Amino acid sequence: MGQRTMNHKRVVTRYEGNPILTKHDIPYPVETVHNSAAVKFNGQYILLFRSHLRNGRSILGIARSDDGYKFLADPTPFMTPSSDNQFAVHEEYGVEDPRICSIADEHYITYSAYSRFGVRIGLAKTRDFETVERVSLISQADMRNIVIFPATFNGRYARLDRPHSEINPWCIWLSWSLDLVHWGDSMPVIQPLAYHWDEMKIGPGATPIRTAKGWLNIYHGVFPTMDGCVYRLGVALHDLEDPSNVLGVSDDWILSPQDPWELTGYVHNVVFTCGAIPEDDGSVKIYWGGADSVMCVGVANLDELVELCLGNPRPALS
Ligand code: BMA
């Protein structure tokens, strides 16, 4: 029985108070609260969440917490589609799935900008999480899920991308930039693996976390079934000096839909992360959207996640 318990130990311990945010916690009309970026700022935890409005389009809102579990939403949204023409034309259908990369005093937000021309990635920045300034659109269509590493490498920034092509579907790529606006030298770094939990598509999730053994990349992977797609989370480890060098991709997922609010909702069978916060004690709080409807949190051990990448890897490029 002891052995059985050990084998069934979960890598991520779900918080017993999940879901931590639902539409009922938001002081303006929304239908969902999900896929939040997460960051610690001035000792507070901040979730920058996505919400569907009743027209089916999305906006971004902020909720704040002292302990990472009990959040209070701001009275008004943080980002709605821009009225500045340069951005407005590409945000007409809404803004979605943000990530936050903090470098020095600047917090860079990458978000999906949807329009009749497809989905592109916008870059915005804030210093105080009260006001926000758009910087540029940093991809062409069709690109979602861009996360920027919170560091420079020989003077260059690096990001994980998720382009799509018919020949090589939905892989994780890596690109470089000198200024965060112009990106290039792109290369694929992780592919879905055939008949594996992430065989249909993969994409960057949380902003990578620096550990002693490498950058931890918590990503999402999708498996197609007769009942639709299942979204799960997995982990990969990237070299500290050169993140295009993937040191290992865990063969196993770390989180799969299980709780009722992950199994059913706006889109069923979905756990999807846009942010995780490392703590001083070696744990990490992973935040995820459940069924594209609510926000959840769970705790994992960083060493254990790294060991999953190095100890039981599958090929990064198949
Ligand atoms: C992806 C994105 C995510 C969403 C997921 C599951 O393609 O649209 O925002 O969480 O599908 O519906």
Short mmCIF file of C-alpha atoms and ligand atoms in Angstrom, two decimals:
data_model
loop_
_atom_site.label_atom_id
_atom_site.label_comp_id
_atom_site.label_asym_id
_atom_site.label_seq_id
_atom_site.Cartn_x
_atom_site.Cartn_y
_atom_site.Cartn_z
CA MET A 1 0.00 0.00 0.00
CA GLY A 2 2.92 2.31 0.88
CA GLN A 3 4.46 1.64 -2.54
CA ARG A 4 1.12 2.22 -4.23
CA THR A 5 0.69 5.54 -2.44
CA MET A 6 4.19 6.55 -3.52
CA ASN A 7 3.56 5.68 -7.17
CA HIS A 8 0.40 7.72 -7.13
CA LYS A 9 1.94 10.80 -5.55
CA ARG A 10 0.93 13.85 -7.52
CA VAL A 11 3.65 16.19 -8.76
CA VAL A 12 1.36 19.18 -8.32
CA THR A 13 -0.64 19.46 -5.09
CA ARG A 14 -3.88 21.23 -5.82
CA TYR A 15 -4.97 23.92 -3.35
CA GLU A 16 -8.00 22.68 -1.43
CA GLY A 17 -9.68 26.07 -1.90
CA ASN A 18 -9.76 25.82 -5.72
CA PRO A 19 -11.10 27.44 -7.77
CA ILE A 20 -9.47 30.62 -6.44
CA LEU A 21 -11.24 32.99 -8.83
CA THR A 22 -14.55 32.69 -10.65
CA LYS A 23 -16.67 35.14 -12.61
CA HIS A 24 -18.64 35.84 -9.40
CA ASP A 25 -15.50 37.42 -7.87
CA ILE A 26 -15.20 40.01 -10.64
CA PRO A 27 -16.92 43.37 -10.04
CA TYR A 28 -17.78 43.88 -13.72
CA PRO A 29 -19.74 41.57 -16.02
CA VAL A 30 -17.63 38.66 -17.31
CA GLU A 31 -18.40 35.04 -18.11
CA THR A 32 -14.99 33.47 -17.36
CA VAL A 33 -11.77 34.16 -15.42
CA HIS A 34 -8.90 32.05 -16.73
CA ASN A 35 -5.40 31.77 -18.23
CA SER A 36 -3.74 34.30 -15.92
CA ALA A 37 -0.22 35.59 -16.04
CA ALA A 38 1.25 35.63 -12.53
CA VAL A 39 3.90 37.77 -10.90
CA LYS A 40 5.07 38.89 -7.47
CA PHE A 41 5.19 42.67 -7.25
CA ASN A 42 6.02 44.70 -4.12
CA GLY A 43 5.36 41.64 -1.97
CA GLN A 44 1.93 41.05 -3.50
CA TYR A 45 0.82 38.31 -5.88
CA ILE A 46 -0.77 39.61 -9.06
CA LEU A 47 -2.86 37.63 -11.49
CA LEU A 48 -3.43 39.22 -14.90
CA PHE A 49 -6.37 37.16 -16.05
CA ARG A 50 -8.35 36.75 -19.23
CA SER A 51 -12.13 37.07 -19.14
CA HIS A 52 -14.71 36.44 -21.83
CA LEU A 53 -17.29 39.19 -22.14
CA ARG A 54 -20.83 38.29 -23.11
CA ASN A 55 -20.03 39.04 -26.74
CA GLY A 56 -17.53 36.15 -26.70
CA ARG A 57 -14.47 38.41 -26.92
CA SER A 58 -11.83 38.72 -24.22
CA ILE A 59 -10.32 41.41 -22.02
CA LEU A 60 -7.63 41.30 -19.31
CA GLY A 61 -8.20 42.06 -15.64
CA ILE A 62 -6.09 42.17 -12.49
CA ALA A 63 -6.56 40.48 -9.11
CA ARG A 64 -4.23 40.92 -6.14
CA SER A 65 -3.37 38.79 -3.13
CA ASP A 66 -1.13 38.81 -0.06
CA ASP A 67 -0.78 35.02 0.14
CA GLY A 68 -1.10 33.75 -3.45
CA TYR A 69 -4.44 32.05 -2.73
CA LYS A 70 -7.05 34.65 -1.79
CA PHE A 71 -7.37 37.21 -4.55
CA LEU A 72 -9.34 40.44 -4.84
CA ALA A 73 -10.09 41.78 -8.31
CA ASP A 74 -9.59 45.44 -9.23
CA PRO A 75 -12.85 47.35 -9.89
CA THR A 76 -12.16 47.82 -13.62
CA PRO A 77 -10.40 45.84 -16.39
CA PHE A 78 -6.67 46.40 -16.94
CA MET A 79 -6.48 45.96 -20.72
CA THR A 80 -9.31 46.14 -23.23
CA PRO A 81 -8.87 46.30 -27.02
CA SER A 82 -6.85 49.40 -27.88
CA SER A 83 -8.36 52.46 -29.54
CA ASP A 84 -4.93 53.52 -30.84
CA ASN A 85 -5.12 52.71 -34.52
CA GLN A 86 -1.76 50.94 -34.71
CA PHE A 87 -3.05 48.33 -32.24
CA ALA A 88 -6.83 48.69 -32.61
CA VAL A 89 -6.94 47.01 -35.99
CA HIS A 90 -5.26 43.91 -34.54
CA GLU A 91 -7.19 43.82 -31.23
CA GLU A 92 -10.65 44.17 -32.73
CA TYR A 93 -11.66 40.64 -31.59
CA GLY A 94 -10.06 40.94 -28.15
CA VAL A 95 -6.93 40.41 -26.06
CA GLU A 96 -6.12 37.01 -24.58
CA ASP A 97 -3.75 34.77 -22.62
CA PRO A 98 -1.14 37.21 -21.22
CA ARG A 99 2.32 36.38 -19.85
CA ILE A 100 4.50 38.65 -17.72
CA CYS A 101 8.28 38.86 -17.93
CA SER A 102 9.90 41.06 -15.27
CA ILE A 103 13.28 42.59 -16.09
CA ALA A 104 14.62 45.17 -13.61
CA ASP A 105 11.71 47.56 -12.85
CA GLU A 106 9.85 46.84 -16.05
CA HIS A 107 7.12 44.21 -16.35
CA TYR A 108 6.62 43.18 -19.97
CA ILE A 109 3.27 41.74 -20.95
CA THR A 110 2.94 39.56 -24.04
CA TYR A 111 -0.67 38.93 -25.07
CA SER A 112 -2.60 37.49 -28.00
CA ALA A 113 -4.22 40.17 -30.15
CA TYR A 114 -7.13 38.81 -32.22
CA SER A 115 -8.62 40.39 -35.34
CA ARG A 116 -9.98 39.59 -38.77
CA PHE A 117 -6.34 39.27 -39.80
CA GLY A 118 -5.60 36.44 -37.38
CA VAL A 119 -3.83 36.29 -34.05
CA ARG A 120 -0.62 38.19 -33.32
CA ILE A 121 1.35 38.90 -30.20
CA GLY A 122 1.36 42.34 -28.64
CA LEU A 123 4.01 43.62 -26.24
CA ALA A 124 2.99 46.04 -23.48
CA LYS A 125 4.78 47.20 -20.35
CA THR A 126 3.96 48.45 -16.89
CA ARG A 127 5.97 49.53 -13.87
CA ASP A 128 3.16 49.70 -11.34
CA PHE A 129 0.27 47.47 -12.52
CA GLU A 130 -1.91 50.59 -12.46
CA THR A 131 -1.15 51.94 -15.93
CA VAL A 132 -0.01 50.11 -19.03
CA GLU A 133 1.70 51.20 -22.22
CA ARG A 134 1.63 49.25 -25.47
CA VAL A 135 5.05 48.90 -27.08
CA SER A 136 4.64 47.04 -30.36
CA LEU A 137 3.16 44.06 -32.12
CA ILE A 138 6.03 41.58 -32.06
CA SER A 139 4.86 38.82 -34.38
CA GLN A 140 3.01 38.33 -37.60
CA ALA A 141 -0.14 36.20 -37.72
CA ASP A 142 -0.51 33.30 -36.86
CA MET A 143 1.27 33.27 -33.50
CA ARG A 144 0.06 32.70 -29.94
CA ASN A 145 1.69 31.91 -26.60
CA ILE A 146 4.92 33.91 -26.61
CA VAL A 147 6.90 33.92 -23.36
CA ILE A 148 10.05 35.98 -22.89
CA PHE A 149 12.91 34.74 -20.69
CA PRO A 150 13.54 37.17 -17.79
CA ALA A 151 17.25 37.56 -18.64
CA THR A 152 19.61 38.43 -21.46
CA PHE A 153 22.08 36.05 -23.10
CA ASN A 154 25.22 37.73 -24.44
CA GLY A 155 23.18 40.92 -24.77
CA ARG A 156 20.22 39.29 -26.48
CA TYR A 157 16.71 38.56 -25.24
CA ALA A 158 15.20 35.13 -25.91
CA ARG A 159 11.60 34.05 -26.20
CA LEU A 160 9.64 30.86 -26.75
CA ASP A 161 7.28 31.07 -29.74
CA ARG A 162 4.42 29.01 -31.03
CA PRO A 163 3.97 29.41 -34.80
CA HIS A 164 1.89 27.01 -36.85
CA SER A 165 2.43 25.48 -40.24
CA GLU A 166 0.65 22.61 -41.99
CA ILE A 167 3.84 20.59 -42.38
CA ASN A 168 5.15 20.93 -38.85
CA PRO A 169 2.20 21.66 -36.57
CA TRP A 170 2.28 23.63 -33.33
CA CYS A 171 5.84 23.28 -32.02
CA ILE A 172 7.74 25.41 -29.53
CA TRP A 173 10.34 27.61 -31.24
CA LEU A 174 12.91 29.98 -29.81
CA SER A 175 13.77 33.44 -31.20
CA TRP A 176 16.31 36.13 -30.30
CA SER A 177 16.17 39.92 -30.09
CA LEU A 178 18.38 42.87 -29.22
CA ASP A 179 15.48 45.19 -28.33
CA LEU A 180 12.39 43.02 -27.52
CA VAL A 181 10.68 44.42 -30.63
CA HIS A 182 12.55 42.86 -33.57
CA TRP A 183 12.99 39.09 -33.36
CA GLY A 184 14.86 36.54 -35.46
CA ASP A 185 17.29 33.62 -35.65
CA SER A 186 14.24 31.45 -34.91
CA MET A 187 14.57 27.71 -34.52
CA PRO A 188 12.30 24.85 -33.38
CA VAL A 189 13.30 23.51 -29.97
CA ILE A 190 10.51 21.12 -28.88
CA GLN A 191 8.06 19.14 -31.03
CA PRO A 192 4.96 17.16 -30.06
CA LEU A 193 5.70 13.43 -29.79
CA ALA A 194 3.58 10.93 -31.75
CA TYR A 195 1.03 8.98 -29.72
CA HIS A 196 2.03 10.78 -26.58
CA TRP A 197 -0.06 12.99 -24.25
CA ASP A 198 1.14 16.09 -26.17
CA GLU A 199 1.01 14.62 -29.68
CA MET A 200 -1.33 17.16 -31.30
CA LYS A 201 0.23 20.45 -30.25
CA ILE A 202 2.39 22.05 -27.62
CA GLY A 203 2.90 25.65 -26.60
CA PRO A 204 4.82 27.72 -24.07
CA GLY A 205 2.95 28.24 -20.78
CA ALA A 206 4.51 30.03 -17.82
CA THR A 207 7.42 32.46 -18.09
CA PRO A 208 10.52 30.25 -17.67
CA ILE A 209 11.88 29.95 -14.13
CA ARG A 210 15.62 30.01 -13.40
CA THR A 211 16.84 26.99 -11.39
CA ALA A 212 20.41 25.87 -10.61
CA LYS A 213 20.20 23.25 -13.39
CA GLY A 214 18.45 25.21 -16.12
CA TRP A 215 15.41 27.26 -17.10
CA LEU A 216 12.24 25.41 -16.21
CA ASN A 217 9.62 25.68 -18.93
CA ILE A 218 6.09 24.67 -17.87
CA TYR A 219 4.26 24.16 -21.17
CA HIS A 220 0.90 22.86 -22.35
CA GLY A 221 0.32 19.85 -24.55
CA VAL A 222 -2.81 18.69 -26.31
CA PHE A 223 -4.11 15.21 -27.12
CA PRO A 224 -7.02 14.72 -29.53
CA THR A 225 -9.75 12.25 -28.50
CA MET A 226 -13.17 11.25 -29.83
CA ASP A 227 -14.52 13.62 -27.16
CA GLY A 228 -12.43 16.61 -28.23
CA CYS A 229 -9.01 17.78 -27.08
CA VAL A 230 -7.45 17.30 -23.63
CA TYR A 231 -5.13 20.11 -22.46
CA ARG A 232 -2.44 19.10 -19.95
CA LEU A 233 0.78 20.60 -18.54
CA GLY A 234 4.31 19.27 -18.91
CA VAL A 235 7.86 20.45 -18.16
CA ALA A 236 11.10 20.96 -20.09
CA LEU A 237 14.50 22.25 -19.03
CA HIS A 238 16.59 24.71 -21.09
CA ASP A 239 20.31 25.45 -20.74
CA LEU A 240 21.03 28.45 -18.50
CA GLU A 241 23.53 30.04 -20.90
CA ASP A 242 21.86 29.05 -24.18
CA PRO A 243 18.12 28.38 -23.77
CA SER A 244 17.87 27.06 -27.35
CA ASN A 245 19.66 24.00 -25.98
CA VAL A 246 16.97 21.78 -24.42
CA LEU A 247 18.44 19.65 -21.65
CA GLY A 248 15.39 17.44 -21.18
CA VAL A 249 11.63 17.18 -21.69
CA SER A 250 9.73 15.11 -19.14
CA ASP A 251 8.03 12.07 -20.63
CA ASP A 252 5.11 12.42 -18.21
CA TRP A 253 2.66 15.26 -17.87
CA ILE A 254 2.58 17.03 -14.51
CA LEU A 255 -1.08 18.10 -14.48
CA SER A 256 -4.20 16.74 -16.16
CA PRO A 257 -7.84 17.83 -15.86
CA GLN A 258 -9.33 16.19 -12.78
CA ASP A 259 -11.45 18.51 -10.65
CA PRO A 260 -15.05 19.18 -11.77
CA TRP A 261 -14.19 22.78 -12.82
CA GLU A 262 -11.38 21.43 -15.03
CA LEU A 263 -13.50 18.70 -16.58
CA THR A 264 -16.47 20.89 -17.52
CA GLY A 265 -16.90 24.56 -18.28
CA TYR A 266 -16.57 26.93 -21.24
CA VAL A 267 -14.25 24.36 -22.89
CA HIS A 268 -14.11 20.99 -21.15
CA ASN A 269 -10.98 19.01 -20.18
CA VAL A 270 -8.59 21.94 -20.00
CA VAL A 271 -5.78 22.93 -17.65
CA PHE A 272 -3.84 25.80 -19.22
CA THR A 273 -1.10 27.87 -17.58
CA CYS A 274 0.21 31.35 -18.34
CA GLY A 275 2.17 31.85 -15.11
CA ALA A 276 3.92 30.30 -12.12
CA ILE A 277 5.66 31.93 -9.16
CA PRO A 278 8.79 30.40 -7.57
CA GLU A 279 9.11 30.75 -3.80
CA ASP A 280 12.23 31.00 -1.61
CA ASP A 281 11.61 27.55 -0.08
CA GLY A 282 12.10 25.75 -3.43
CA SER A 283 8.39 25.41 -4.16
CA VAL A 284 6.53 26.93 -7.07
CA LYS A 285 2.93 28.07 -7.23
CA ILE A 286 1.51 27.10 -10.61
CA TYR A 287 -1.61 28.99 -11.70
CA TRP A 288 -3.89 27.53 -14.35
CA GLY A 289 -7.21 28.11 -16.00
CA GLY A 290 -9.73 25.29 -15.45
CA ALA A 291 -11.95 24.50 -18.45
CA ASP A 292 -11.42 28.06 -19.73
CA SER A 293 -13.73 29.17 -16.90
CA VAL A 294 -12.01 29.61 -13.54
CA MET A 295 -8.56 30.09 -11.98
CA CYS A 296 -6.84 27.39 -9.93
CA VAL A 297 -3.51 27.09 -8.13
CA GLY A 298 -1.30 24.20 -7.06
CA VAL A 299 2.13 23.79 -5.54
CA ALA A 300 5.06 21.75 -6.85
CA ASN A 301 8.69 21.32 -5.87
CA LEU A 302 11.16 22.88 -8.32
CA ASP A 303 13.84 20.19 -7.82
CA GLU A 304 11.26 17.50 -8.51
CA LEU A 305 10.14 19.19 -11.73
CA VAL A 306 13.76 19.54 -12.87
CA GLU A 307 14.38 15.88 -12.05
CA LEU A 308 11.38 14.87 -14.17
CA CYS A 309 13.00 16.63 -17.15
CA LEU A 310 16.45 15.11 -16.63
CA GLY A 311 15.61 11.71 -15.14
CA ASN A 312 12.85 10.50 -17.44
CA PRO A 313 13.16 12.48 -20.67
CA ARG A 314 11.63 11.95 -24.10
CA PRO A 315 13.19 13.40 -27.28
CA ALA A 316 12.76 17.17 -27.64
CA LEU A 317 12.74 16.99 -31.43
CA SER A 318 11.29 13.75 -32.76
C1 BMA B 1 -6.14 27.33 -26.88
C2 BMA B 1 -6.30 28.79 -26.48
C3 BMA B 1 -6.38 28.88 -24.97
C4 BMA B 1 -7.43 27.94 -24.41
C5 BMA B 1 -7.23 26.54 -24.97
C6 BMA B 1 -8.32 25.58 -24.53
O1 BMA B 1 -6.13 27.18 -28.27
O2 BMA B 1 -7.47 29.31 -27.05
O3 BMA B 1 -6.71 30.20 -24.62
O4 BMA B 1 -7.30 27.89 -23.01
O5 BMA B 1 -7.22 26.59 -26.38
O6 BMA B 1 -9.57 26.00 -25.01
#
